[in-house]
């Protein structure tokens, strides 16, 4: 079992990242260890270059993201925690895979289409080739499982397509790359914006009110939940009644996920009640569950030296693990190296 996943250190990590991905990182850190396998989690700082960015903010956000992941339960002694920029093999393998990835495949990526909008010509080349770097991220380590939210599913399918074509074209009967399986949580794969039931919760949303950041303080969380978009109807008594009510479904889903219970159970308690009663209960639950993460983050983020040491140590291990696969890819392509 080899678990690999990444998160971009841009903006503040939010509840969608936590419920869609980070919670599974922690679970798989434990499961991989129990199975005698390994888990690798990285900050996708090279991916952050695909959009206009501020270098000083990227440095600060990278350290904050390490502190957040550790505060959420990743243990650098039990998993390999690093940033791409310290493991040059990611960028090297991306170049090798650029020969295999097809323009048509990348053109079909919904994230490319959404982010580029009508201005494709004005986008960076990095935004277009972003999924090839993502494929390199997981193929480099022979990942078997990749915990992600729903929005990354298509990118992982592409990684499998690239691996399959590379193995077929250059493997000479052996598999240079393992085909990775995405691990997508069934109930929390797509947490929605608090302001718009048709959009996902996102770091890049211009409105901070659209998301609960993992390091928001109690007052901010209560305020955001109170202002969250809902509807005038009381909550239904069973899950079927949430049909066609995306905002209500989202808030009830968040409650269930944070309480570790089911949507049906939440509706058993709150069915028939309006949001005037449900929202304060949701806000208090979030404050209670996020308080320990918040406290640990505040403590960790002060010590930049310790955070940098975590990344340096993780990168050392990641570079070692990456070496054989990269060497096999160079050799398969017929590239001569000393
Ligand atoms: P990023 O940084 O946007 O998000 C990190 C993880 O959080 C999940 N996620 C969500 N899950 C549920 N609801 C939401 N609203 C929500 N928003 C985000 C994402 O699915 C992701 O799992 N391209 C990736 C980073 C990456 C990567 C990789 C991931 C680079 N290389 C290799 C896996 C494997 C990204 O931008 O994630």
Coordinates of C-alpha atoms and ligand atoms in Angstrom, one line a residue:
X1 CA 0.0 0.0 0.0
X2 CA 1.6 3.3 -1.1
X3 CA -0.6 6.3 -0.5
X4 CA 0.2 9.6 -2.2
X5 CA -1.7 12.9 -2.3
X6 CA -1.0 16.6 -2.6
X7 CA -2.6 19.9 -1.6
X8 CA -1.8 23.3 -3.1
X9 CA -0.4 25.8 -0.6
X10 CA -2.4 28.7 -1.9
X11 CA -4.9 30.4 0.3
X12 CA -6.1 29.0 3.5
X13 CA -7.1 25.3 3.8
X14 CA -10.9 25.0 4.5
X15 CA -13.5 22.5 5.6
X16 CA -13.9 21.1 2.0
X17 CA -10.2 20.2 2.0
X18 CA -10.5 18.7 5.4
X19 CA -13.6 16.6 4.8
X20 CA -12.8 15.8 1.2
X21 CA -9.1 15.0 1.6
X22 CA -7.1 15.7 4.8
X23 CA -9.3 13.5 7.0
X24 CA -8.5 10.6 4.7
X25 CA -4.8 11.5 4.7
X26 CA -4.8 10.9 8.4
X27 CA -6.8 7.7 8.1
X28 CA -4.5 6.4 5.5
X29 CA -1.4 7.4 7.3
X30 CA -2.6 4.9 10.0
X31 CA -3.8 2.2 7.6
X32 CA -0.7 2.3 5.5
X33 CA 1.5 2.0 8.6
X34 CA -0.6 -0.9 9.8
X35 CA -0.3 -2.6 6.4
X36 CA 3.5 -2.2 6.4
X37 CA 3.1 0.4 3.5
X38 CA 3.9 4.1 3.3
X39 CA 2.1 7.3 3.0
X40 CA 3.4 10.4 1.3
X41 CA 1.7 13.9 1.4
X42 CA 3.1 16.9 -0.3
X43 CA 2.5 20.6 -0.8
X44 CA 2.0 21.1 -4.5
X45 CA 4.0 24.4 -4.6
X46 CA 5.0 23.8 -8.2
X47 CA 1.3 23.6 -9.1
X48 CA 0.8 27.0 -7.5
X49 CA 2.9 28.6 -10.3
X50 CA 0.1 27.8 -12.8
X51 CA -1.8 30.9 -11.6
X52 CA -0.5 34.5 -10.9
X53 CA 1.1 34.4 -7.5
X54 CA 2.9 36.4 -4.9
X55 CA 6.3 34.7 -4.0
X56 CA 6.3 35.9 -0.4
X57 CA 2.7 34.8 0.1
X58 CA 3.6 31.4 -1.4
X59 CA 6.5 30.9 1.1
X60 CA 4.2 31.9 4.1
X61 CA 1.3 29.7 2.8
X62 CA 3.6 26.7 2.4
X63 CA 4.7 26.9 6.0
X64 CA 1.1 27.5 7.2
X65 CA 0.0 24.4 5.2
X66 CA 2.6 22.2 6.9
X67 CA 1.4 23.5 10.3
X68 CA -2.2 22.9 9.3
X69 CA -1.6 19.3 8.1
X70 CA 0.3 18.5 11.3
X71 CA -2.4 20.1 13.4
X72 CA -5.0 17.9 11.6
X73 CA -3.1 14.8 12.6
X74 CA -0.4 14.1 10.1
X75 CA 2.7 12.9 11.9
X76 CA 6.0 13.5 10.1
X77 CA 7.5 10.5 11.9
X78 CA 4.8 8.2 10.4
X79 CA 4.3 9.7 7.0
X80 CA 6.5 11.5 4.5
X81 CA 5.5 15.2 4.4
X82 CA 7.3 17.4 1.9
X83 CA 7.0 20.0 -0.8
X84 CA 7.5 19.4 -4.5
X85 CA 10.1 22.1 -4.9
X86 CA 12.6 20.1 -2.8
X87 CA 12.1 16.9 -4.9
X88 CA 13.3 17.8 -8.4
X89 CA 12.2 14.4 -9.7
X90 CA 8.6 15.6 -9.9
X91 CA 9.5 18.2 -12.5
X92 CA 11.8 15.8 -14.3
X93 CA 9.2 13.1 -14.6
X94 CA 6.7 15.6 -15.8
X95 CA 8.9 16.4 -18.7
X96 CA 9.3 12.7 -19.6
X97 CA 5.5 12.3 -19.4
X98 CA 4.9 15.3 -21.6
X99 CA 6.0 13.0 -24.5
X100 CA 3.1 10.7 -23.7
X101 CA 0.3 13.0 -22.7
X102 CA -1.9 14.1 -25.6
X103 CA -3.1 17.7 -26.2
X104 CA -6.6 16.3 -26.7
X105 CA -6.6 14.7 -23.2
X106 CA -5.5 17.9 -21.6
X107 CA -8.1 20.0 -23.6
X108 CA -10.8 17.9 -22.1
X109 CA -9.9 18.6 -18.4
X110 CA -12.9 20.4 -16.8
X111 CA -10.6 22.3 -14.4
X112 CA -8.6 23.7 -17.3
X113 CA -11.9 24.7 -19.1
X114 CA -13.3 26.3 -15.9
X115 CA -10.1 28.1 -14.9
X116 CA -9.3 29.3 -18.4
X117 CA -12.8 30.4 -19.3
X118 CA -12.9 32.3 -22.5
X119 CA -9.3 33.5 -22.2
X120 CA -7.3 30.3 -23.1
X121 CA -4.7 32.3 -25.0
X122 CA -3.9 34.3 -21.9
X123 CA -3.3 31.4 -19.6
X124 CA 0.1 30.1 -18.5
X125 CA 1.4 26.9 -20.1
X126 CA 1.6 25.6 -16.6
X127 CA -2.2 25.8 -16.1
X128 CA -2.6 23.6 -19.3
X129 CA 0.0 21.0 -18.4
X130 CA -0.9 21.0 -14.7
X131 CA -2.4 17.5 -14.9
X132 CA 0.8 16.1 -16.3
X133 CA 2.7 17.3 -13.2
X134 CA -0.1 15.8 -11.1
X135 CA 0.4 12.5 -12.9
X136 CA 4.1 12.6 -12.3
X137 CA 3.4 13.3 -8.6
X138 CA 1.7 10.0 -8.1
X139 CA 3.4 7.8 -10.7
X140 CA 6.9 8.7 -9.4
X141 CA 6.2 6.8 -6.2
X142 CA 4.2 3.9 -7.6
X143 CA 1.2 5.1 -5.7
X144 CA -1.5 2.5 -5.2
X145 CA -4.1 4.8 -3.6
X146 CA -4.7 8.5 -3.9
X147 CA -7.1 10.2 -1.4
X148 CA -8.8 13.2 -3.0
X149 CA -12.1 15.0 -3.3
X150 CA -14.3 14.6 -6.3
X151 CA -12.8 17.6 -8.2
X152 CA -9.6 15.7 -8.7
X153 CA -11.1 12.5 -10.0
X154 CA -10.7 13.4 -13.7
X155 CA -7.0 14.3 -13.1
X156 CA -6.4 10.9 -11.7
X157 CA -8.1 9.2 -14.6
X158 CA -5.7 11.1 -16.8
X159 CA -2.8 9.9 -14.7
X160 CA -3.9 6.3 -15.3
X161 CA -4.2 7.0 -19.0
X162 CA -0.7 8.4 -19.1
X163 CA 0.7 5.5 -17.1
X164 CA -1.1 2.9 -19.3
X165 CA 0.1 4.5 -22.6
X166 CA 3.7 4.9 -21.3
X167 CA 3.8 1.2 -20.1
X168 CA 2.4 0.1 -23.4
X169 CA 4.7 2.2 -25.6
X170 CA 7.9 1.9 -23.6
X171 CA 7.5 -0.9 -21.0
X172 CA 8.7 -3.7 -23.2
X173 CA 6.3 -6.1 -21.5
X174 CA 6.8 -4.7 -18.0
X175 CA 4.9 -2.0 -16.1
X176 CA 7.1 1.0 -15.4
X177 CA 4.2 2.7 -13.5
X178 CA 1.5 1.4 -11.2
X179 CA -2.0 2.5 -12.1
X180 CA -3.3 4.5 -9.0
X181 CA -6.8 4.2 -7.6
X182 CA -8.5 7.4 -6.3
X183 CA -10.0 7.2 -2.8
X184 CA -13.0 9.5 -2.7
X185 CA -15.1 9.8 0.4
X186 CA -18.7 8.8 -0.4
X187 CA -20.4 11.5 1.6
X188 CA -18.0 14.5 1.6
X189 CA -16.5 14.3 -1.8
X190 CA -17.8 17.8 -2.7
X191 CA -18.5 20.3 0.1
X192 CA -20.3 23.3 -1.3
X193 CA -19.7 27.1 -0.9
X194 CA -21.7 28.6 2.0
X195 CA -22.8 31.3 -0.3
X196 CA -23.7 29.5 -3.5
X197 CA -25.2 26.0 -3.6
X198 CA -24.0 25.4 -7.2
X199 CA -20.3 26.0 -6.4
X200 CA -17.8 24.0 -4.4
X201 CA -16.1 25.5 -1.3
X202 CA -12.8 26.8 -2.7
X203 CA -9.6 28.5 -1.5
X204 CA -9.8 30.8 -4.6
X205 CA -13.3 32.1 -4.0
X206 CA -13.0 35.9 -3.5
X207 CA -15.5 35.8 -0.6
X208 CA -14.1 34.5 2.7
X209 CA -17.7 34.1 3.8
X210 CA -18.0 31.2 1.3
X211 CA -15.8 28.9 3.3
X212 CA -14.9 27.8 6.9
X213 CA -11.1 28.0 7.1
X214 CA -9.6 25.4 9.4
X215 CA -8.0 28.1 11.4
X216 CA -11.0 30.5 11.7
X217 CA -11.7 31.6 15.3
X218 CA -14.9 30.7 17.1
X219 CA -16.6 34.1 16.4
X220 CA -15.8 33.9 12.7
X221 CA -17.1 30.4 12.4
X222 CA -20.4 31.2 14.1
X223 CA -20.8 34.3 11.9
X224 CA -20.1 32.4 8.7
X225 CA -22.6 29.7 9.6
X226 CA -25.3 32.2 10.6
X227 CA -24.9 34.0 7.3
X228 CA -24.7 30.8 5.2
X229 CA -27.2 30.6 2.4
X230 CA -30.2 28.3 3.3
X231 CA -33.9 28.3 2.5
X232 CA -37.0 29.2 4.4
X233 CA -38.4 25.7 4.7
X234 CA -37.9 23.6 7.9
X235 CA -35.6 20.6 7.6
X236 CA -37.2 17.4 6.4
X237 CA -37.3 14.3 8.6
X238 CA -35.6 12.0 6.1
X239 CA -32.7 12.4 3.6
X240 CA -35.1 12.2 0.6
X241 CA -36.6 15.5 1.6
X242 CA -33.3 17.3 0.9
X243 CA -33.7 16.6 -2.8
X244 CA -33.5 20.0 -4.7
X245 CA -32.3 21.8 -1.6
X246 CA -28.5 21.9 -2.2
X247 CA -27.7 24.4 0.5
X248 CA -29.7 22.5 3.1
X249 CA -28.2 19.3 2.1
X250 CA -24.7 20.7 2.3
X251 CA -25.1 22.1 5.8
X252 CA -26.7 18.9 7.1
X253 CA -23.9 16.9 5.4
X254 CA -21.3 19.0 7.1
X255 CA -23.0 18.4 10.4
X256 CA -23.2 14.7 9.9
X257 CA -19.5 14.4 8.8
X258 CA -18.3 16.5 11.7
X259 CA -20.4 14.7 14.3
X260 CA -19.4 11.3 12.8
X261 CA -23.0 10.3 12.2
X262 CA -25.3 9.9 9.3
X263 CA -27.5 12.5 7.5
X264 CA -30.6 10.4 8.5
X265 CA -29.6 10.6 12.2
X266 CA -29.1 14.4 12.0
X267 CA -32.6 14.8 10.4
X268 CA -34.0 12.6 13.1
X269 CA -32.9 15.2 15.6
X270 CA -33.5 18.4 13.5
X271 CA -36.4 17.4 11.2
X272 CA -39.3 19.8 11.4
X273 CA -37.0 22.6 12.8
X274 CA -35.9 25.6 10.8
X275 CA -32.4 27.0 10.2
X276 CA -32.8 29.3 13.2
X277 CA -32.3 26.3 15.4
X278 CA -30.0 24.2 13.2
X279 CA -27.4 26.8 12.3
X280 CA -26.3 27.7 15.9
X281 CA -26.0 23.9 16.6
X282 CA -23.9 23.5 13.5
X283 CA -21.8 26.5 14.4
X284 CA -21.1 25.2 17.9
X285 CA -20.3 21.7 16.6
X286 CA -17.7 23.2 14.1
X287 CA -16.2 25.4 16.8
X288 CA -15.9 22.4 19.2
X289 CA -14.3 20.1 16.5
X290 CA -12.0 22.7 15.0
X291 CA -10.8 24.2 18.3
X292 CA -8.0 21.6 18.9
X293 CA -6.8 22.0 15.3
X294 CA -6.8 25.8 15.7
X295 CA -4.9 25.7 19.0
X296 CA -2.3 23.3 17.6
X297 CA -1.9 25.3 14.5
X298 CA -1.2 28.5 16.4
X299 CA 1.5 26.8 18.4
X300 CA 3.2 25.2 15.4
X301 CA 3.1 28.1 13.0
X302 CA 5.3 30.2 15.2
X303 CA 8.3 27.9 14.8
X304 CA 9.3 28.3 11.1
X305 CA 12.6 26.5 11.7
X306 CA 10.8 23.4 12.9
X307 CA 8.4 23.5 9.9
X308 CA 11.3 23.9 7.5
X309 CA 13.0 20.9 9.2
X310 CA 9.9 18.8 8.7
X311 CA 9.9 19.6 4.9
X312 CA 13.6 19.0 4.5
X313 CA 13.5 15.6 6.2
X314 CA 10.4 14.6 4.2
X315 CA 12.1 15.6 1.0
X316 CA 15.2 13.5 1.7
X317 CA 13.0 10.4 2.1
X318 CA 10.9 11.3 -0.9
X319 CA 14.0 11.8 -3.2
X320 CA 15.2 8.3 -2.2
X321 CA 11.8 6.7 -3.0
X322 CA 11.6 8.6 -6.3
X323 CA 15.0 7.6 -7.7
X324 CA 14.4 4.0 -9.0
X325 CA 11.2 4.9 -10.9
X326 CA 12.7 7.9 -12.5
X327 CA 15.7 5.9 -13.5
X328 CA 13.5 3.2 -15.0
X329 CA 11.5 5.9 -17.0
X330 CA 14.7 7.4 -18.4
X331 CA 16.0 4.0 -19.4
X332 CA 12.7 2.9 -20.9
X333 CA 12.8 6.1 -23.1
X334 CA 16.3 5.3 -24.3
X335 CA 17.8 8.3 -22.7
X336 CA 21.6 7.9 -22.1
X337 CA 22.7 8.9 -18.5
X338 CA 26.1 8.4 -17.0
Ligands
LIG1 P1 -6.4 21.4 -3.8 O1 -5.3 22.0 -3.2 O2 -7.4 22.2 -4.6 O3 -7.3 20.6 -2.8 C1 -6.7 19.6 -1.9 C2 -7.6 18.5 -1.7 O4 -8.9 18.9 -1.2 C3 -10.0 18.4 -2.0 N1 -11.0 19.5 -2.0 C4 -12.3 19.3 -1.7 N2 -13.0 18.2 -1.3 C5 -14.3 18.3 -1.0 N3 -15.0 19.5 -1.2 C6 -14.4 20.6 -1.6 N4 -15.1 21.7 -1.7 C7 -13.0 20.5 -1.9 N5 -12.1 21.4 -2.3 C8 -10.9 20.8 -2.4 C9 -9.3 18.2 -3.4 O5 -10.1 17.3 -4.1 C10 -8.0 17.7 -3.0 O6 -8.0 16.3 -2.8 N6 -4.4 19.4 -8.0 C11 -4.6 19.2 -6.5 C12 -3.3 19.0 -5.8 C13 -2.5 17.9 -6.3 C14 -2.7 16.5 -6.1 C15 -1.6 15.9 -6.8 C16 -3.6 15.8 -5.5 C17 -1.3 18.1 -7.0 N7 -0.8 16.9 -7.3 C18 -1.5 14.5 -6.8 C19 -3.5 14.4 -5.6 C20 -2.4 13.8 -6.2 C21 -5.3 20.4 -6.0 O7 -5.2 21.5 -6.5 O8 -5.9 20.2 -4.8

